[in-house]
Amino acid sequence: MNRLLELEKVTVRFGGLVAVSEVDFHVADGELVGLIGPNGAGKTTLFNLITGVYTPTSGSIRFLGQEVGHMSSSDITGMGVARTFQNIRLFSSLSVLDNVVAAFNLHLKSGFLGALWRGNAFRSEEQSIREEAVRLLEIFGLAETAHAPCRSLSYGDQRRLEIVRALATRPRLLLLDEPAAGMNPTEKVELMRLIQFTQERFGLAVLLVEHDMKVVMGICQRIAVLEYGRKIAEGTPAEIQRDKRVIAAYLGEEVTDA
Amino acid sequence: MGARSGFLAAVLAAFVISGLFTGHPEAAWPLAQLDDYLLNILILAGINVVLATSLNIVNGHTGQFSLGHAGFMAVGAYGSAALTQINGKACLAALSFLGPCAQGGLFVCALLFGAALAALAGLAVGLPSLRLRGDYLAIVTLGFGEIIRVVFQNTEAVGGARGLTGIPPQTTLGWTWAVAALCIYCVSALVNSTYGRGFLAVRDDEIAAEAMGINPTRYKVTAFVVGAFFAGLAGALYAHLIGYISPEGFTFLKSVDVVVMVILGGMGSTVGVAFAAVGLTVLNELLRQAEQYRMVAFSLLLIVLMITRPQGLLGGMGRFFSRKGGNP
Ligand SMILES: Nc1ncnc2c1ncn2[C@@H]1O[C@H](COP(=O)(O)OP(=O)(O)OP(=O)(O)O)[C@@H](O)[C@H]1O
Ligand SMILES: [Mg+2]
């Protein structure tokens, strides 16, 4: 399978702290990969590196064969990487629908002048964007609340909206940072099913951070484990379950979704 | 959407009203008796609407706190006067082929020239300021405004500290409100589009905006340039209303006035800001006799508002283009 994302000896340092250390890792096209590890292991930091929020201190990050380590966040998204945030970052003053609409910006044909002139091409594009946004919202059961302020959504729905918003950028790789945090077990299972559904429907590769072992083991084809910024294991769910270092890393630690 | 027809109606109305007010004083229409003082206030109100709505795209919609609007206004004022006053004769001669319309044609050219220069200044300020946020950006833009003023103050070609007199008073009520309508239309049209959601996204969360493929730099510079363009237009209108400009007319306090209008009207609410601009213009005139207390009154107004309605008078409602279902 061709490699969509490739990390080679990626390291990032914050002062004295090495948050991610020499991580080798890859995601292939259409794959659903889990990324787990105890709190502070560096999972979110790895996402921030892949999406250009941080620049790696050393090492290389390639997407579709192109080095993206020093590219801006928006350019990387333009190449087909989308993400959600662990600490929800919606556009708080916008409606549910507008949060999604804003994310269509990337593929917009009528820009500044189109918005001013408001001709037919502009109007039909706006119309189709709105329709597509609503279709995406429908998949995640949010179409009814399309015109509500996004702040009024429940915590779980805000997380769902983050996924919809990310999908609106038409990614090839979707990074989900604890998308089921704060949800009850039933909701979690439901969300994971949705993630699998969208992954197949849009032909996405997904990299999923999730603390709930059962959930991760259930849907991921492959799992990588981080601890103190290092990758300590990688393999199929069955292999990870047996891995001594992984067991040690989690031993005595409450695995919660806090 | 009917947006464009609404806009055209507004412009048409502005011209009709201007015809009523400025056409023939002896006309039978009662409104034509409007005295000069009131007329002046109405024009000033229009200019302030342009200033406030254009600052709103920077401060309100894009969330970049700029304190340099008076600087852009000055660029527009001096730039336009460069055509109509400093090089007035030469420019008029160049436009003589327009016949009786030469004077009006020159005025339009001067407005656009001043606005274009201001837009360039907006670009010049916007680009290097992009890494700055909040207070830092406010300080840099404030500094820019003062630099512009000091430059004009020390340039003898534009009258130095004495200022420029003899600018043809061509600004009419119709022109002013047509520009105001154009400004309100442009800002609203820009913001109310998928493209324009980018401004709001950058304001709400820059990191998330970037993660959605929105380039914050481009949006901030665009906001600065559009804001400066209209501030320049406002400056040009102002110069051709009063007939006299001096660096003292474009101090930091003028920028503060505009910021107060934006905050009062509700950051990001186009209609609210336009109303606040009119209201504050009138209030300004009422307080003309008590000039030294004006700032005190403004400050009190702001404090009361911050406590009772932090989102501004019309904040969160009254967008120019309402869609069914409505926006928050
Ligand atoms: N910008 C930063 N500056 C300094 N330290 C940082 C920064 N970002 C992350 N860190 C540190 O890097 C380490 C890894 O943090 P990270 O958020 O990636 O962990 P995580 O695996 O996502 O944990 P959690 O499961 O709690 O979300 C932590 O010690 C964190 O404090
Ligand atoms: Mg994390």
Coordinates of C-alpha atoms and ligand atoms in Angstrom, one line a residue:
Chain A
M1 CA 0.0 0.0 0.0
N2 CA 1.3 3.5 -0.7
R3 CA 2.2 5.6 2.2
L4 CA 0.2 8.7 2.7
L5 CA 2.0 10.0 5.7
E6 CA 5.5 9.2 6.7
L7 CA 7.3 10.3 9.8
E8 CA 11.0 9.7 10.1
K9 CA 12.9 10.3 13.4
V10 CA 10.6 13.2 14.3
T11 CA 11.6 15.1 17.4
V12 CA 10.3 18.2 19.0
R13 CA 11.8 19.9 22.0
F14 CA 10.1 22.5 24.2
G15 CA 13.0 24.0 26.2
G16 CA 14.4 21.0 28.1
L17 CA 11.4 18.8 27.5
V18 CA 11.5 16.4 24.6
A19 CA 7.8 16.0 23.9
V20 CA 8.2 13.8 20.8
S21 CA 11.4 11.9 20.4
E22 CA 12.7 10.1 17.2
V23 CA 9.3 8.8 16.2
D24 CA 9.1 6.7 13.0
F25 CA 5.6 6.2 11.9
H26 CA 3.5 6.0 8.8
V27 CA -0.2 5.9 7.7
A28 CA -1.1 4.2 4.5
D29 CA -4.0 5.3 2.2
G30 CA -7.4 4.3 3.5
E31 CA -6.1 2.9 6.8
L32 CA -7.5 3.4 10.2
V33 CA -4.7 3.6 12.7
G34 CA -4.9 4.1 16.4
L35 CA -2.5 6.2 18.4
I36 CA -2.5 5.5 22.2
G37 CA -0.4 6.3 25.2
P38 CA -0.7 7.6 28.7
N39 CA -1.5 11.3 29.5
G40 CA 1.3 13.6 28.4
A41 CA 2.8 10.9 26.1
G42 CA 2.9 13.3 23.2
K43 CA -0.1 12.3 21.1
T44 CA -1.5 15.8 20.6
T45 CA 2.0 17.1 20.1
L46 CA 2.4 14.6 17.3
F47 CA -0.8 15.9 15.7
N48 CA 0.4 19.4 16.0
L49 CA 3.6 18.4 14.2
I50 CA 1.8 16.7 11.4
T51 CA -0.6 19.7 10.9
G52 CA 2.1 22.3 11.0
V53 CA 1.2 23.9 14.3
Y54 CA 4.6 23.1 15.6
T55 CA 7.8 22.7 13.5
P56 CA 9.8 19.6 14.2
T57 CA 13.2 20.2 15.9
S58 CA 14.6 17.4 13.7
G59 CA 13.4 14.6 11.5
S60 CA 11.2 14.6 8.5
I61 CA 7.4 14.5 8.0
R62 CA 6.2 13.7 4.5
F63 CA 2.7 13.8 3.1
L64 CA 2.2 12.3 -0.3
G65 CA 5.9 12.2 -0.6
Q66 CA 6.3 15.9 0.0
E67 CA 8.2 17.3 3.0
V68 CA 5.6 19.2 5.1
G69 CA 7.6 19.8 8.3
H70 CA 8.1 23.4 7.6
M71 CA 4.9 24.2 5.8
S72 CA 2.1 26.3 7.2
S73 CA -0.9 24.7 8.8
S74 CA -3.3 26.0 6.1
D75 CA -1.1 24.7 3.3
I76 CA -0.9 21.3 4.9
T77 CA -4.7 21.2 5.2
G78 CA -4.8 22.2 1.5
M79 CA -2.8 19.1 0.7
G80 CA -5.4 16.9 2.4
V81 CA -4.8 16.7 6.1
A82 CA -7.6 17.6 8.4
R83 CA -8.0 17.4 12.1
T84 CA -10.1 17.8 15.2
F85 CA -8.9 19.3 18.5
Q86 CA -8.8 17.6 21.8
N87 CA -9.8 20.9 23.5
I88 CA -12.7 21.8 21.2
R89 CA -11.9 24.7 18.9
L90 CA -15.0 25.6 17.1
F91 CA -15.7 29.1 15.6
S92 CA -17.6 30.0 18.7
S93 CA -19.6 33.0 17.3
L94 CA -20.8 31.1 14.2
S95 CA -23.8 28.8 13.8
V96 CA -23.4 25.1 13.4
L97 CA -23.8 25.4 9.6
D98 CA -21.4 28.3 9.3
N99 CA -18.7 26.4 11.1
V100 CA -18.9 23.9 8.3
V101 CA -19.3 26.4 5.6
A102 CA -16.2 28.2 6.7
A103 CA -14.2 25.1 6.2
F104 CA -15.2 25.0 2.5
N105 CA -13.1 28.0 2.0
L106 CA -10.2 25.9 0.7
H107 CA -12.1 24.7 -2.4
L108 CA -13.9 28.0 -3.1
K109 CA -13.8 29.2 -6.7
S110 CA -15.5 32.6 -6.2
G111 CA -13.4 34.6 -3.7
F112 CA -13.3 38.3 -2.8
L113 CA -14.7 39.6 -6.1
G114 CA -17.3 36.9 -6.3
A115 CA -18.6 37.8 -2.8
L116 CA -18.9 41.5 -3.8
W117 CA -20.5 40.9 -7.2
R118 CA -22.8 38.1 -6.1
G119 CA -23.4 36.9 -9.6
N120 CA -24.9 33.6 -10.7
A121 CA -21.8 31.6 -10.4
F122 CA -21.3 32.9 -6.8
R123 CA -24.9 32.1 -5.8
S124 CA -24.9 28.6 -7.2
E125 CA -21.6 27.8 -5.5
E126 CA -22.9 29.2 -2.2
Q127 CA -26.0 27.1 -2.7
S128 CA -24.1 23.9 -3.4
I129 CA -21.7 24.5 -0.5
R130 CA -24.7 24.9 1.9
E131 CA -26.3 21.7 0.6
E132 CA -23.1 19.8 0.9
A133 CA -22.6 21.1 4.4
V134 CA -26.1 20.1 5.4
R135 CA -25.5 16.6 3.9
L136 CA -22.3 16.2 6.1
L137 CA -24.2 17.4 9.1
E138 CA -26.9 14.9 8.4
I139 CA -24.4 12.0 8.6
F140 CA -23.5 13.0 12.1
G141 CA -27.1 13.8 13.1
L142 CA -26.6 17.5 13.4
A143 CA -28.7 18.8 10.5
E144 CA -31.6 19.8 12.8
T145 CA -29.4 22.1 14.7
A146 CA -27.8 23.7 11.6
H147 CA -28.9 27.2 12.4
A148 CA -28.3 27.0 16.2
P149 CA -25.2 28.8 17.6
C150 CA -22.5 26.1 17.9
R151 CA -22.0 27.0 21.5
S152 CA -25.4 25.8 22.3
L153 CA -24.6 22.2 21.3
S154 CA -23.8 19.5 23.9
Y155 CA -20.2 18.6 24.4
G156 CA -20.6 15.4 22.4
D157 CA -22.3 17.3 19.5
Q158 CA -19.5 19.9 19.5
R159 CA -17.0 17.0 19.0
R160 CA -19.2 15.6 16.2
L161 CA -19.3 19.1 14.6
E162 CA -15.5 19.3 14.7
I163 CA -15.4 16.1 12.7
V164 CA -17.9 17.4 10.2
R165 CA -16.0 20.6 9.9
A166 CA -12.8 18.7 9.2
L167 CA -14.5 16.6 6.6
A168 CA -15.6 19.8 4.8
T169 CA -12.0 20.4 3.8
R170 CA -12.1 17.2 1.8
P171 CA -9.2 15.5 3.5
R172 CA -7.4 12.3 2.5
L173 CA -6.1 11.9 6.1
L174 CA -8.2 12.7 9.1
L175 CA -6.6 13.2 12.5
L176 CA -9.0 12.7 15.4
D177 CA -7.8 13.7 18.8
E178 CA -10.0 12.0 21.4
P179 CA -13.2 12.5 19.5
A180 CA -15.2 10.4 22.0
A181 CA -14.0 12.2 25.1
G182 CA -16.8 12.9 27.5
M183 CA -19.2 10.5 25.7
N184 CA -20.9 7.6 27.4
P185 CA -20.1 4.0 26.2
T186 CA -23.2 3.8 23.9
E187 CA -22.4 7.2 22.3
K188 CA -18.8 6.1 21.9
V189 CA -19.7 2.9 20.0
E190 CA -22.0 4.9 17.8
L191 CA -19.4 7.5 17.0
M192 CA -16.8 4.8 16.2
R193 CA -19.3 3.3 13.8
L194 CA -19.8 6.7 12.2
I195 CA -16.1 7.2 11.9
Q196 CA -15.7 3.8 10.2
F197 CA -18.6 4.7 7.9
T198 CA -17.2 8.0 6.8
Q199 CA -13.8 6.5 6.4
E200 CA -15.1 4.0 3.9
R201 CA -17.5 6.4 2.3
F202 CA -14.9 9.1 1.6
G203 CA -12.0 6.8 1.2
L204 CA -10.1 8.4 4.1
A205 CA -7.1 7.4 6.1
V206 CA -7.8 8.0 9.8
L207 CA -5.4 8.5 12.7
L208 CA -7.3 8.2 15.9
V209 CA -6.3 9.1 19.4
E210 CA -8.5 7.5 22.0
H211 CA -7.9 6.4 25.6
D212 CA -10.6 3.8 25.7
M213 CA -8.7 0.6 24.8
K214 CA -11.8 -1.4 23.9
V215 CA -12.8 1.2 21.4
V216 CA -9.4 1.4 19.8
M217 CA -8.9 -2.3 19.7
G218 CA -12.3 -2.7 18.1
I219 CA -11.9 -0.6 15.1
C220 CA -8.2 0.0 14.3
Q221 CA -6.3 -2.1 12.0
R222 CA -3.0 -1.0 13.4
I223 CA -2.0 0.7 16.6
A224 CA 1.0 2.7 17.7
V225 CA 1.8 3.4 21.3
L226 CA 3.6 6.4 22.6
E227 CA 5.2 6.9 26.0
Y228 CA 7.2 9.9 27.1
G229 CA 7.4 11.0 23.5
R230 CA 8.8 7.7 22.2
K231 CA 7.1 5.1 20.2
I232 CA 7.3 2.0 22.4
A233 CA 5.2 -0.4 20.3
E234 CA 3.3 -0.8 17.0
G235 CA 1.3 -3.6 15.6
T236 CA -2.2 -5.1 15.3
P237 CA -4.5 -4.8 18.2
A238 CA -3.8 -8.4 19.2
E239 CA 0.0 -7.8 19.2
I240 CA -0.4 -4.6 21.2
Q241 CA -2.5 -6.3 23.8
R242 CA 0.2 -8.8 24.5
D243 CA 3.1 -6.3 24.3
K244 CA 5.0 -6.3 27.7
R245 CA 6.1 -2.6 27.4
V246 CA 2.6 -1.5 26.6
I247 CA 1.2 -3.4 29.6
A248 CA 3.9 -1.9 31.8
A249 CA 3.2 1.6 30.5
Y250 CA -0.5 1.2 31.4
L251 CA 0.0 -0.8 34.5
G252 CA -1.6 0.6 37.6
E253 CA -2.9 3.5 35.6
E254 CA -6.6 4.2 35.3
V255 CA -7.4 4.2 31.7
T256 CA -10.1 6.9 31.5
D257 CA -11.1 9.4 29.0
A258 CA -10.4 12.4 31.1
Chain B
M1 CA -30.8 36.9 -2.4
G2 CA -32.0 40.4 -3.5
A3 CA -28.8 41.8 -2.0
R4 CA -27.8 43.7 -5.0
S5 CA -31.2 45.1 -5.7
G6 CA -31.3 46.3 -2.1
F7 CA -28.0 48.0 -2.6
L8 CA -29.0 49.7 -5.8
A9 CA -32.1 51.0 -4.1
A10 CA -30.0 52.4 -1.3
V11 CA -27.7 54.2 -3.7
L12 CA -30.6 55.5 -5.7
A13 CA -32.3 56.7 -2.6
A14 CA -29.1 58.5 -1.6
F15 CA -28.9 60.3 -4.9
V16 CA -32.6 61.2 -4.8
I17 CA -32.2 62.6 -1.3
S18 CA -29.2 64.5 -2.3
G19 CA -31.1 66.0 -5.2
L20 CA -33.8 67.1 -2.8
F21 CA -31.4 68.7 -0.4
T22 CA -28.9 70.3 -2.6
G23 CA -30.8 70.9 -5.8
H24 CA -32.6 74.2 -5.7
P25 CA -33.0 76.0 -2.5
E26 CA -36.1 77.6 -3.7
A27 CA -37.7 74.3 -4.7
A28 CA -41.1 73.7 -3.4
W29 CA -40.0 70.6 -1.5
P30 CA -40.1 71.4 2.2
L31 CA -37.0 69.3 3.0
A32 CA -35.0 71.5 0.8
Q33 CA -35.2 74.2 3.5
L34 CA -32.8 72.2 5.6
D35 CA -30.3 74.6 6.9
D36 CA -26.6 74.3 6.4
Y37 CA -25.9 73.3 9.9
L38 CA -28.2 70.3 9.8
L39 CA -27.0 69.4 6.4
N40 CA -23.4 69.4 7.6
I41 CA -24.3 67.1 10.5
L42 CA -26.0 64.7 8.2
I43 CA -23.0 64.6 5.9
L44 CA -20.6 64.2 8.8
A45 CA -22.8 61.4 10.0
G46 CA -22.4 59.7 6.6
I47 CA -18.7 60.1 6.7
N48 CA -18.6 58.6 10.2
V49 CA -20.7 55.7 9.0
V50 CA -18.1 55.0 6.3
L51 CA -15.3 55.2 8.9
A52 CA -17.0 53.0 11.5
T53 CA -18.3 50.3 9.1
S54 CA -14.9 50.1 7.5
L55 CA -13.1 49.8 10.8
N56 CA -15.6 47.2 11.8
I57 CA -14.2 44.8 9.2
V58 CA -10.8 45.0 10.8
N59 CA -11.8 45.3 14.5
G60 CA -15.1 43.6 14.5
H61 CA -15.2 40.9 11.9
T62 CA -11.5 40.0 11.7
G63 CA -10.8 40.7 15.4
Q64 CA -7.7 42.7 14.8
F65 CA -7.6 45.7 17.1
S66 CA -6.5 48.6 15.0
L67 CA -6.1 52.1 16.4
G68 CA -4.8 53.8 13.2
H69 CA -8.0 54.6 11.3
A70 CA -7.4 58.3 11.4
G71 CA -4.1 57.7 9.7
F72 CA -5.7 56.1 6.7
M73 CA -8.3 58.8 6.7
A74 CA -5.5 61.4 6.5
V75 CA -3.9 59.6 3.6
G76 CA -7.2 59.7 1.7
A77 CA -7.8 63.4 2.6
Y78 CA -4.4 64.6 1.5
G79 CA -4.3 62.2 -1.5
S80 CA -7.6 63.6 -2.9
A81 CA -6.6 67.2 -2.2
A82 CA -3.5 66.6 -4.1
L83 CA -5.6 66.2 -7.2
T84 CA -8.3 68.9 -6.6
Q85 CA -6.3 71.5 -4.8
I86 CA -2.5 71.2 -5.1
N87 CA -2.6 70.1 -8.8
G88 CA -6.2 71.3 -9.3
K89 CA -5.7 73.4 -12.4
A90 CA -3.6 70.9 -14.2
C91 CA -6.0 68.1 -13.4
L92 CA -9.0 70.0 -14.4
A93 CA -7.3 70.9 -17.7
A94 CA -6.5 67.2 -18.3
L95 CA -10.2 66.4 -17.8
S96 CA -11.5 69.3 -19.9
F97 CA -12.7 66.8 -22.5
L98 CA -15.5 66.0 -20.1
G99 CA -16.9 69.4 -20.7
P100 CA -19.3 70.5 -17.9
C101 CA -18.7 67.3 -16.1
A102 CA -15.0 67.9 -15.6
Q103 CA -15.3 69.3 -12.1
G104 CA -17.4 66.3 -11.0
G105 CA -15.2 63.9 -12.9
L106 CA -12.1 65.3 -11.1
F107 CA -13.9 64.9 -7.8
V108 CA -14.6 61.2 -8.4
C109 CA -11.0 60.7 -9.5
A110 CA -9.8 62.4 -6.4
L111 CA -12.0 60.3 -4.1
L112 CA -10.7 57.1 -5.8
F113 CA -7.1 58.3 -5.8
G114 CA -7.2 59.1 -2.1
A115 CA -8.9 55.8 -1.3
A116 CA -6.3 53.8 -3.4
L117 CA -3.4 55.5 -1.6
A118 CA -5.0 54.7 1.7
A119 CA -5.4 51.1 0.6
L120 CA -1.7 51.0 -0.2
A121 CA -1.0 52.4 3.2
G122 CA -3.2 49.7 4.6
L123 CA -1.2 47.1 2.8
A124 CA 2.0 48.6 4.1
V125 CA 0.8 48.5 7.7
G126 CA -1.0 45.2 7.5
L127 CA 1.8 43.1 6.2
P128 CA 4.4 43.7 8.9
S129 CA 1.8 43.9 11.7
L130 CA 0.5 40.4 11.1
R131 CA 2.6 38.7 13.6
L132 CA 1.2 41.0 16.3
R133 CA -1.9 40.5 18.3
G134 CA -4.1 42.4 20.7
D135 CA -2.3 45.2 22.5
Y136 CA 0.8 45.0 20.3
L137 CA -1.1 45.4 17.1
A138 CA -3.1 48.3 18.7
I139 CA 0.2 50.0 19.6
V140 CA 1.7 49.5 16.2
T141 CA -1.3 50.9 14.4
L142 CA -1.5 53.8 16.8
G143 CA 2.1 54.5 16.0
F144 CA 1.4 54.3 12.3
G145 CA -1.4 56.9 12.6
E146 CA 0.9 59.3 14.4
I147 CA 3.7 58.8 11.9
I148 CA 1.4 59.6 9.0
R149 CA 0.3 62.7 10.8
V150 CA 3.8 63.9 11.6
V151 CA 4.9 63.3 8.1
F152 CA 2.1 65.5 6.8
Q153 CA 2.9 68.0 9.5
N154 CA 6.5 68.3 8.2
T155 CA 5.8 68.3 4.5
E156 CA 5.7 71.8 3.3
A157 CA 4.3 70.8 -0.1
V158 CA 1.0 69.9 1.6
G159 CA 1.0 72.9 3.9
G160 CA 2.8 71.5 6.8
A161 CA 1.3 72.2 10.2
R162 CA -0.8 75.0 8.7
G163 CA -2.7 72.5 6.6
L164 CA -4.3 72.9 3.2
T165 CA -7.0 75.4 2.4
G166 CA -9.0 76.1 -0.6
I167 CA -10.1 72.5 -1.3
P168 CA -13.2 72.7 -3.5
P169 CA -16.2 71.9 -1.3
Q170 CA -17.8 69.3 -3.5
T171 CA -18.9 66.8 -1.0
T172 CA -22.7 66.6 -1.0
L173 CA -25.1 64.6 1.1
G174 CA -25.8 62.3 -1.9
W175 CA -22.2 61.5 -2.5
T176 CA -21.5 60.9 1.2
W177 CA -24.5 58.6 1.7
A178 CA -23.8 56.8 -1.6
V179 CA -20.3 56.0 -0.4
A180 CA -21.8 55.0 3.0
A181 CA -24.2 52.7 1.2
L182 CA -21.4 51.3 -0.9
C183 CA -19.3 50.7 2.2
I184 CA -22.1 49.0 4.1
Y185 CA -22.8 46.9 1.1
C186 CA -19.2 45.8 0.5
V187 CA -18.5 44.9 4.1
S188 CA -21.8 43.0 4.4
A189 CA -21.4 41.3 1.1
L190 CA -17.9 40.2 1.9
V191 CA -18.7 38.9 5.3
N192 CA -21.9 37.1 4.2
S193 CA -20.3 34.6 1.9
T194 CA -18.3 31.4 2.3
Y195 CA -15.3 33.5 1.5
G196 CA -16.1 36.0 4.2
R197 CA -16.7 33.4 6.8
G198 CA -12.9 33.3 6.8
F199 CA -12.7 36.7 8.5
L200 CA -15.0 35.5 11.3
A201 CA -13.1 32.2 11.6
V202 CA -9.8 34.0 11.9
R203 CA -11.3 36.2 14.6
D204 CA -12.9 33.3 16.6
D205 CA -9.9 30.9 16.5
E206 CA -6.9 31.5 14.4
I207 CA -5.4 28.0 15.0
A208 CA -8.6 26.3 14.0
A209 CA -9.0 28.5 11.0
E210 CA -5.6 27.5 9.8
A211 CA -6.4 23.9 10.4
M212 CA -9.3 24.3 8.1
G213 CA -7.1 25.6 5.3
I214 CA -7.9 29.3 5.9
N215 CA -4.9 31.5 5.5
P216 CA -5.1 34.1 8.4
T217 CA -2.5 36.3 6.9
R218 CA -4.4 36.8 3.7
Y219 CA -7.6 37.6 5.5
K220 CA -6.0 40.1 7.9
V221 CA -4.2 41.9 5.1
T222 CA -7.5 42.0 3.1
A223 CA -9.4 43.4 6.0
F224 CA -6.7 46.0 6.5
V225 CA -6.7 47.0 2.9
V226 CA -10.5 47.1 2.6
G227 CA -10.8 49.1 5.8
A228 CA -8.1 51.5 4.8
F229 CA -9.7 52.0 1.3
F230 CA -13.0 53.1 2.8
A231 CA -11.3 55.2 5.5
G232 CA -9.4 56.9 2.6
L233 CA -12.8 57.6 0.9
A234 CA -14.1 59.0 4.1
G235 CA -11.1 61.2 4.5
A236 CA -11.5 62.5 0.9
L237 CA -15.1 63.2 1.5
Y238 CA -14.2 65.0 4.7
A239 CA -11.6 67.2 3.0
H240 CA -14.1 68.2 0.3
L241 CA -16.7 69.0 2.9
I242 CA -14.8 71.3 5.1
G243 CA -12.5 72.6 2.4
Y244 CA -9.6 72.7 4.8
I245 CA -7.5 69.9 6.3
S246 CA -4.7 70.0 8.7
P247 CA -2.7 67.2 10.5
E248 CA -4.5 68.2 13.7
G249 CA -7.8 66.8 12.3
F250 CA -6.4 63.3 12.2
T251 CA -5.0 62.7 15.6
F252 CA -5.2 59.6 17.7
L253 CA -8.4 60.9 19.3
K254 CA -10.2 60.7 15.9
S255 CA -9.2 57.0 15.7
V256 CA -10.5 56.5 19.2
D257 CA -13.8 58.2 18.2
V258 CA -14.2 55.6 15.5
V259 CA -13.3 52.7 17.8
V260 CA -15.9 53.9 20.2
M261 CA -18.5 53.8 17.4
V262 CA -17.6 50.2 16.6
I263 CA -17.7 49.1 20.2
L264 CA -21.0 50.9 20.9
G265 CA -22.6 49.5 17.8
G266 CA -21.4 46.0 18.6
M267 CA -18.2 44.6 17.0
G268 CA -19.2 42.7 13.9
S269 CA -22.7 44.1 13.6
T270 CA -22.8 46.2 10.5
V271 CA -26.1 47.8 11.1
G272 CA -25.4 48.4 14.8
V273 CA -22.1 50.1 14.0
A274 CA -23.8 52.3 11.3
F275 CA -26.4 53.4 13.8
A276 CA -23.8 54.1 16.4
A277 CA -21.9 56.2 14.0
V278 CA -24.9 58.4 13.3
G279 CA -25.8 58.6 17.0
L280 CA -22.4 59.6 18.1
T281 CA -22.1 62.2 15.4
V282 CA -25.3 63.8 16.7
L283 CA -24.1 63.4 20.3
N284 CA -20.8 65.0 19.3
E285 CA -22.6 68.1 18.0
L286 CA -24.8 68.3 21.1
L287 CA -21.7 68.3 23.2
R288 CA -19.9 70.8 21.0
Q289 CA -20.4 73.5 23.6
A290 CA -19.0 71.3 26.3
E291 CA -16.0 70.1 24.3
Q292 CA -13.9 69.4 27.4
Y293 CA -16.5 67.0 28.8
R294 CA -17.0 65.2 25.5
M295 CA -14.4 62.5 26.2
V296 CA -15.7 62.1 29.7
A297 CA -19.2 61.5 28.4
F298 CA -17.9 59.0 25.8
S299 CA -16.0 57.2 28.5
L300 CA -19.0 57.0 30.7
L301 CA -21.1 55.8 27.8
L302 CA -18.6 53.0 27.1
I303 CA -18.4 52.0 30.8
V304 CA -22.1 51.8 31.1
L305 CA -22.4 49.8 27.9
M306 CA -19.6 47.4 28.8
I307 CA -21.5 46.6 32.0
T308 CA -25.0 46.4 30.6
R309 CA -24.4 45.2 27.0
P310 CA -20.9 44.0 26.4
Q311 CA -21.8 42.8 22.9
G312 CA -22.7 46.4 21.9
L313 CA -26.1 48.0 21.3
L314 CA -27.0 45.8 18.4
G315 CA -24.3 43.2 18.8
G316 CA -25.2 39.8 17.6
M317 CA -28.2 40.9 15.6
G318 CA -29.2 43.1 12.7
R319 CA -26.9 41.8 10.0
F320 CA -27.5 43.5 6.7
F321 CA -28.3 40.2 4.9
S322 CA -30.6 38.2 7.0
R323 CA -31.1 34.6 5.9
K324 CA -34.0 32.5 7.0
G325 CA -33.1 30.6 10.1
G326 CA -30.9 33.5 11.0
N327 CA -27.4 33.7 12.3
P328 CA -26.5 34.0 15.9
Ligands
LIG1 N1 3.7 24.2 23.4 C1 4.2 23.4 24.4 N2 5.2 23.9 25.2 C2 5.7 23.2 26.2 N3 5.4 22.0 26.5 C3 4.5 21.4 25.7 C4 3.8 22.1 24.6 N4 2.9 21.3 24.1 C5 3.0 20.1 24.7 N5 3.9 20.2 25.7 C6 4.3 19.1 26.6 O1 4.5 17.9 25.8 C7 4.1 16.8 26.5 C8 3.1 16.0 25.7 O2 1.9 16.6 25.6 P1 0.7 16.2 24.7 O3 -0.4 17.1 24.9 O4 1.2 15.9 23.4 O5 0.3 14.8 25.4 P2 -0.9 13.8 25.0 O6 -0.3 12.5 24.7 O7 -1.8 14.4 24.0 O8 -1.7 13.8 26.4 P3 -3.2 13.7 26.8 O9 -3.6 12.3 26.7 O10 -3.3 14.3 28.2 O11 -3.9 14.5 25.8 C9 3.5 17.2 27.8 O12 4.4 17.1 28.8 C10 3.1 18.7 27.6 O13 3.2 19.4 28.7
MG2 MG -3.7 15.1 23.9

